[in-house]
mmCIF file of C-alpha atoms and ligand atoms in Angstrom:
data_model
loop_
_atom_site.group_PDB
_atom_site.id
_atom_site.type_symbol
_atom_site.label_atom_id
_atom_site.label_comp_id
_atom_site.label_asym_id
_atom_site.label_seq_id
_atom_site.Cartn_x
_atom_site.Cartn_y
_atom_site.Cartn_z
ATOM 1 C CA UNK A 13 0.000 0.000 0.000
ATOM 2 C CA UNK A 14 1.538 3.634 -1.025
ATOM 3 C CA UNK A 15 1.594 6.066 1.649
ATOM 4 C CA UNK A 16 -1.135 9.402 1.509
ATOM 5 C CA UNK A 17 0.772 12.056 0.214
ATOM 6 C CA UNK A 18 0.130 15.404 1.858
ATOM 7 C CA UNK A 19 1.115 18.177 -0.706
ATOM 8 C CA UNK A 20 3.154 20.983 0.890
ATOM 9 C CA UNK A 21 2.996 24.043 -1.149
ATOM 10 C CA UNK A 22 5.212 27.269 -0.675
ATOM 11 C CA UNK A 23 4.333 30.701 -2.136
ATOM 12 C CA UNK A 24 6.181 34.003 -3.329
ATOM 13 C CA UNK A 25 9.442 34.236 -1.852
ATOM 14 C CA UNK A 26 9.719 31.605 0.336
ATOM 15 C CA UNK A 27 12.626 30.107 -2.478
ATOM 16 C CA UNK A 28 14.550 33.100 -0.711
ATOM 17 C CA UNK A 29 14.584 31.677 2.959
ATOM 18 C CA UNK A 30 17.704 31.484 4.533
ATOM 19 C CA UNK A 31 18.662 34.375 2.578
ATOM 20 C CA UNK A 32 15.431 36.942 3.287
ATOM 21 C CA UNK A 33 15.468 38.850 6.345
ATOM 22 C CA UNK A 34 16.950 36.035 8.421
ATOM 23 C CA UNK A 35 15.903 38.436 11.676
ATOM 24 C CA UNK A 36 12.259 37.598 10.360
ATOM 25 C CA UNK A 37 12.591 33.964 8.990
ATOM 26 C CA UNK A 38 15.504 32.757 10.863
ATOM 27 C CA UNK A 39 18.763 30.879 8.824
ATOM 28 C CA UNK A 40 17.049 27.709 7.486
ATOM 29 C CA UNK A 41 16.429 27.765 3.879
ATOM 30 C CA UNK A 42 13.641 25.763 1.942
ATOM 31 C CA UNK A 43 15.774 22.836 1.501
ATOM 32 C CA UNK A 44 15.888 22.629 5.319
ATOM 33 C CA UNK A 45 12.122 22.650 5.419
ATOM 34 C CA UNK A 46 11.393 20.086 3.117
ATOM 35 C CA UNK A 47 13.522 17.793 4.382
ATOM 36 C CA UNK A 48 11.913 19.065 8.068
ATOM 37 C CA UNK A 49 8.793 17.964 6.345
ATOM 38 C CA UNK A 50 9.829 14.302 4.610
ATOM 39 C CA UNK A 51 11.131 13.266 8.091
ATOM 40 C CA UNK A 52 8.331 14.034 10.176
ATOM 41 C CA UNK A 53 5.645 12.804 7.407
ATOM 42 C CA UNK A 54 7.961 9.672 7.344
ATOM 43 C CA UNK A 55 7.540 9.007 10.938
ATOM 44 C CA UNK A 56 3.560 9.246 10.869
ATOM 45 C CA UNK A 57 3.557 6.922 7.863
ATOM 46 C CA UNK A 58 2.955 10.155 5.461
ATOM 47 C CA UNK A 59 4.793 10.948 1.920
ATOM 48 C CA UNK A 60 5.381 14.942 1.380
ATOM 49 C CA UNK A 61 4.928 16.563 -2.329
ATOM 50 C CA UNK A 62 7.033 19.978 -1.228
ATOM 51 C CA UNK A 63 6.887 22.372 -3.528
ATOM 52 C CA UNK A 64 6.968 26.302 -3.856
ATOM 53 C CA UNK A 65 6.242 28.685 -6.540
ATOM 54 C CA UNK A 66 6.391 32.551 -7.011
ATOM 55 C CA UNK A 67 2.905 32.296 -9.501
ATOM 56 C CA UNK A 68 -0.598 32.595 -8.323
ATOM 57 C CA UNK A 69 -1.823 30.609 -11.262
ATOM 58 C CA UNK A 70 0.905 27.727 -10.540
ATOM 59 C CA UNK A 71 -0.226 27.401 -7.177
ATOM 60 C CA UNK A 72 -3.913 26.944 -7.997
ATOM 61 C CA UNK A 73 -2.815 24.456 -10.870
ATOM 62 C CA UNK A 74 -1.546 22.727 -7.846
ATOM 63 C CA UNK A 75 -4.307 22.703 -5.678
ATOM 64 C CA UNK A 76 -6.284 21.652 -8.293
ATOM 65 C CA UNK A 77 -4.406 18.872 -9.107
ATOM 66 C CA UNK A 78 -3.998 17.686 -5.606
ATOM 67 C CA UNK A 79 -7.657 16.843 -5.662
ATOM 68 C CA UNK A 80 -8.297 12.975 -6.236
ATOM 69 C CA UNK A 81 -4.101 12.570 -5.804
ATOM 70 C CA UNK A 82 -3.255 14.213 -2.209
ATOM 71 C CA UNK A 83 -4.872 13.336 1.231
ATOM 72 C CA UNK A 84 -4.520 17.122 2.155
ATOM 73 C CA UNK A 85 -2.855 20.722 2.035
ATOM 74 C CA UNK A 86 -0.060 22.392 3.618
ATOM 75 C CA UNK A 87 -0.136 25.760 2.343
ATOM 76 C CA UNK A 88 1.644 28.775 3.299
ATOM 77 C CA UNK A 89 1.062 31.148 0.714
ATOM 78 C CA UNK A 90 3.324 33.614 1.776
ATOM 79 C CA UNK A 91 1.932 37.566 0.720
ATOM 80 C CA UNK A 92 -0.939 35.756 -1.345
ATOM 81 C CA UNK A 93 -2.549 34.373 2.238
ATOM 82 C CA UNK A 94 -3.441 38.485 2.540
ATOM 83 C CA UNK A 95 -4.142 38.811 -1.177
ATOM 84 C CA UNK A 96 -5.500 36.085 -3.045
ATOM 85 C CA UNK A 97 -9.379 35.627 -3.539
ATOM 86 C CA UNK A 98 -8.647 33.011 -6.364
ATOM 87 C CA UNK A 99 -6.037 30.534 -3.789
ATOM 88 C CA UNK A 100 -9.391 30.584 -1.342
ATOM 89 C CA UNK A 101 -11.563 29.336 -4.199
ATOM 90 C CA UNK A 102 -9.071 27.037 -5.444
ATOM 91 C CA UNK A 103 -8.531 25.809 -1.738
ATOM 92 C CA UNK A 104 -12.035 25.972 -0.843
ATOM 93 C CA UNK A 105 -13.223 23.653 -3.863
ATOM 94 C CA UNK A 106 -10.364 20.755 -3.555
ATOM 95 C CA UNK A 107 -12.369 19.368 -0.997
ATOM 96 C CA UNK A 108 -9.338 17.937 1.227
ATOM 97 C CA UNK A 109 -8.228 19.355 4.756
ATOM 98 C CA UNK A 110 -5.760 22.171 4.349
ATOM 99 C CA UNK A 111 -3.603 23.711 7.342
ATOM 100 C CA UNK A 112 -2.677 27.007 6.774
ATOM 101 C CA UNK A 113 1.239 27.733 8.193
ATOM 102 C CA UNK A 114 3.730 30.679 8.360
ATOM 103 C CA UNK A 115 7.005 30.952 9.822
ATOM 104 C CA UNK A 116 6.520 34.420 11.189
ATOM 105 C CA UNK A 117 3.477 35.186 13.521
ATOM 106 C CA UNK A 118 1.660 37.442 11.606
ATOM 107 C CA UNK A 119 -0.249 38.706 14.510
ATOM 108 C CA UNK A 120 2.689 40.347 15.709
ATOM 109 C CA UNK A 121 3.645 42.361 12.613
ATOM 110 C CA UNK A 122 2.021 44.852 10.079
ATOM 111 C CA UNK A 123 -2.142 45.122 9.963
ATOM 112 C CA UNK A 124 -2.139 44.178 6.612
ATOM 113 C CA UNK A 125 -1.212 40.775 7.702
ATOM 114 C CA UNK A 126 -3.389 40.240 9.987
ATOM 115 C CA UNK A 127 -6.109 39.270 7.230
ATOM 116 C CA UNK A 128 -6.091 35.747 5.665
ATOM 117 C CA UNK A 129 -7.960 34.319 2.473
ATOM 118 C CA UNK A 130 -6.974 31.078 3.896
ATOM 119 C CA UNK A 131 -7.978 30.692 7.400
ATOM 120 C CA UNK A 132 -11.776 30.479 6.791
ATOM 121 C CA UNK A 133 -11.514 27.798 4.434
ATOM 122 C CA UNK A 134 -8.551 25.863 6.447
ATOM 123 C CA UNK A 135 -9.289 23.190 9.327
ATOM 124 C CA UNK A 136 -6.338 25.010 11.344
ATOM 125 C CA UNK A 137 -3.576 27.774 11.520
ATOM 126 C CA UNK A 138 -0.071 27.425 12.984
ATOM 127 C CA UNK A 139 2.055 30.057 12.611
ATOM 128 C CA UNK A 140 5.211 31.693 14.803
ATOM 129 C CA UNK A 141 7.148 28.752 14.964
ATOM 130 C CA UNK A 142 9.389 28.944 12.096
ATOM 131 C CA UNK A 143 10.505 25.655 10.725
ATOM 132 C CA UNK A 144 8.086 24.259 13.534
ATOM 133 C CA UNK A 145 5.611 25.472 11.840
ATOM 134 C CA UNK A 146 5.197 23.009 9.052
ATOM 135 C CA UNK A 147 6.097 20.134 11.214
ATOM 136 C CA UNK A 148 3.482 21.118 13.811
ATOM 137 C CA UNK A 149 0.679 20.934 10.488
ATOM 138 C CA UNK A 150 1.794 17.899 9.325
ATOM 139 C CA UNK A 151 1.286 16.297 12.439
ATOM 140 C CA UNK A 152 -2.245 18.199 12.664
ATOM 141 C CA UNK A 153 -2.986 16.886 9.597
ATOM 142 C CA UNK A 154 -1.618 13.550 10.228
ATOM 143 C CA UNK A 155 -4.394 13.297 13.283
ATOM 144 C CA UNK A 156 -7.143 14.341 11.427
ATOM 145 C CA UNK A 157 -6.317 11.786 8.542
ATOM 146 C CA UNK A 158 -6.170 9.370 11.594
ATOM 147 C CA UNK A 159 -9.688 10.597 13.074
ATOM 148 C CA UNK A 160 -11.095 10.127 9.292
ATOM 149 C CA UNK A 161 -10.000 6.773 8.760
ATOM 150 C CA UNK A 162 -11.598 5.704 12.424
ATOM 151 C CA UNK A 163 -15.054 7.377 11.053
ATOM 152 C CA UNK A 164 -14.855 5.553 7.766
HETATM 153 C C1 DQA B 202 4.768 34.438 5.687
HETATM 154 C C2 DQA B 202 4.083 35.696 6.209
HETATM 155 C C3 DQA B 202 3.569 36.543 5.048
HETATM 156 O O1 DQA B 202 2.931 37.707 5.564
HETATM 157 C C4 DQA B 202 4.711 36.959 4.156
HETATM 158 O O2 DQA B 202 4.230 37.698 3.049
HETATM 159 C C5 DQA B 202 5.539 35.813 3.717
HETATM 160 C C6 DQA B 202 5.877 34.777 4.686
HETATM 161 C C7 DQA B 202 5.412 33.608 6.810
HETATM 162 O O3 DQA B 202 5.693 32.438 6.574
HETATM 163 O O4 DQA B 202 5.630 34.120 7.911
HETATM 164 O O5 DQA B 202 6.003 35.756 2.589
HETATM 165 O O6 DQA B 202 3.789 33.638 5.047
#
């Protein structure tokens, strides 16, 4: 039996981590993050599809796609979580549990990022935890794939 895959998907910028305002989003770069990701999926008996992307359109040709193949969503959609009407609809019709993450907590920094197109349409949000953060939503996710399978 193949492991549920649980698609990890990185917007704008995030290719820059490690490099962009390490103050902000620490010294760990992408690579870090995925492989963050494949070890803690691993454990919990998960695969990871990591990707990122710097394209609105890219990122909902992903979401779309990850309907029918993925178990759920990962998403931290870096400036498009404050922007992006089309990445909620996208999200909102794959019909799969999505965890919203950021590195950063948003909370604590400018209003304009205090408003997400994600969270209403996302089981849960983790964010402030840097690296954490993604490993905190896979295993979130990981339960709720759990809880679904004892309902079934
Ligand atoms: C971010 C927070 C966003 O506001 C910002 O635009 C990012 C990164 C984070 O992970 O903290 O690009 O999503």
């Amino acid at each position: 039996m193949t492991e549920p895959t649980i698609l990890v998907l990185n917007g704008p910028n995030l290719n820059l981590l490690g490099v962009r305002e390490p103050a902000l989003y620490g010294s760990e770069t992408l690579g870090d993050v995925e492989e963050a990701c494949h070890e803690r999926a691993g454990l919990l008996g998960l695969a990871v599809d990591f990707r990122q992307s710097n394209h609105e359109g890219q990122l909902i040709d992903w979401i779309q796609e990850a309907r029918g193949s993925a178990a759920g969503i990962v998403i931290n959609a870096g400036a498009y979580t404050h922007t992006s009407v089309a990445i909620h609809d996208a999200l909102r019709s794959a019909d799969l549990p999505v965890i919203e993450v950021h590195l950063s907590n948003v909370f604590k920094r400018e209003p304009f990022r205090h408003h997400s197109y994600i969270s209403d349409v996302a089981v849960g949000v983790i964010c402030g935890f840097g690296t954490n953060s993604y490993v905190l939503a896979i295993e979130g996710l990981a339960a709720i794939l759990d809880a679904a399978k004892e309902d079934a």
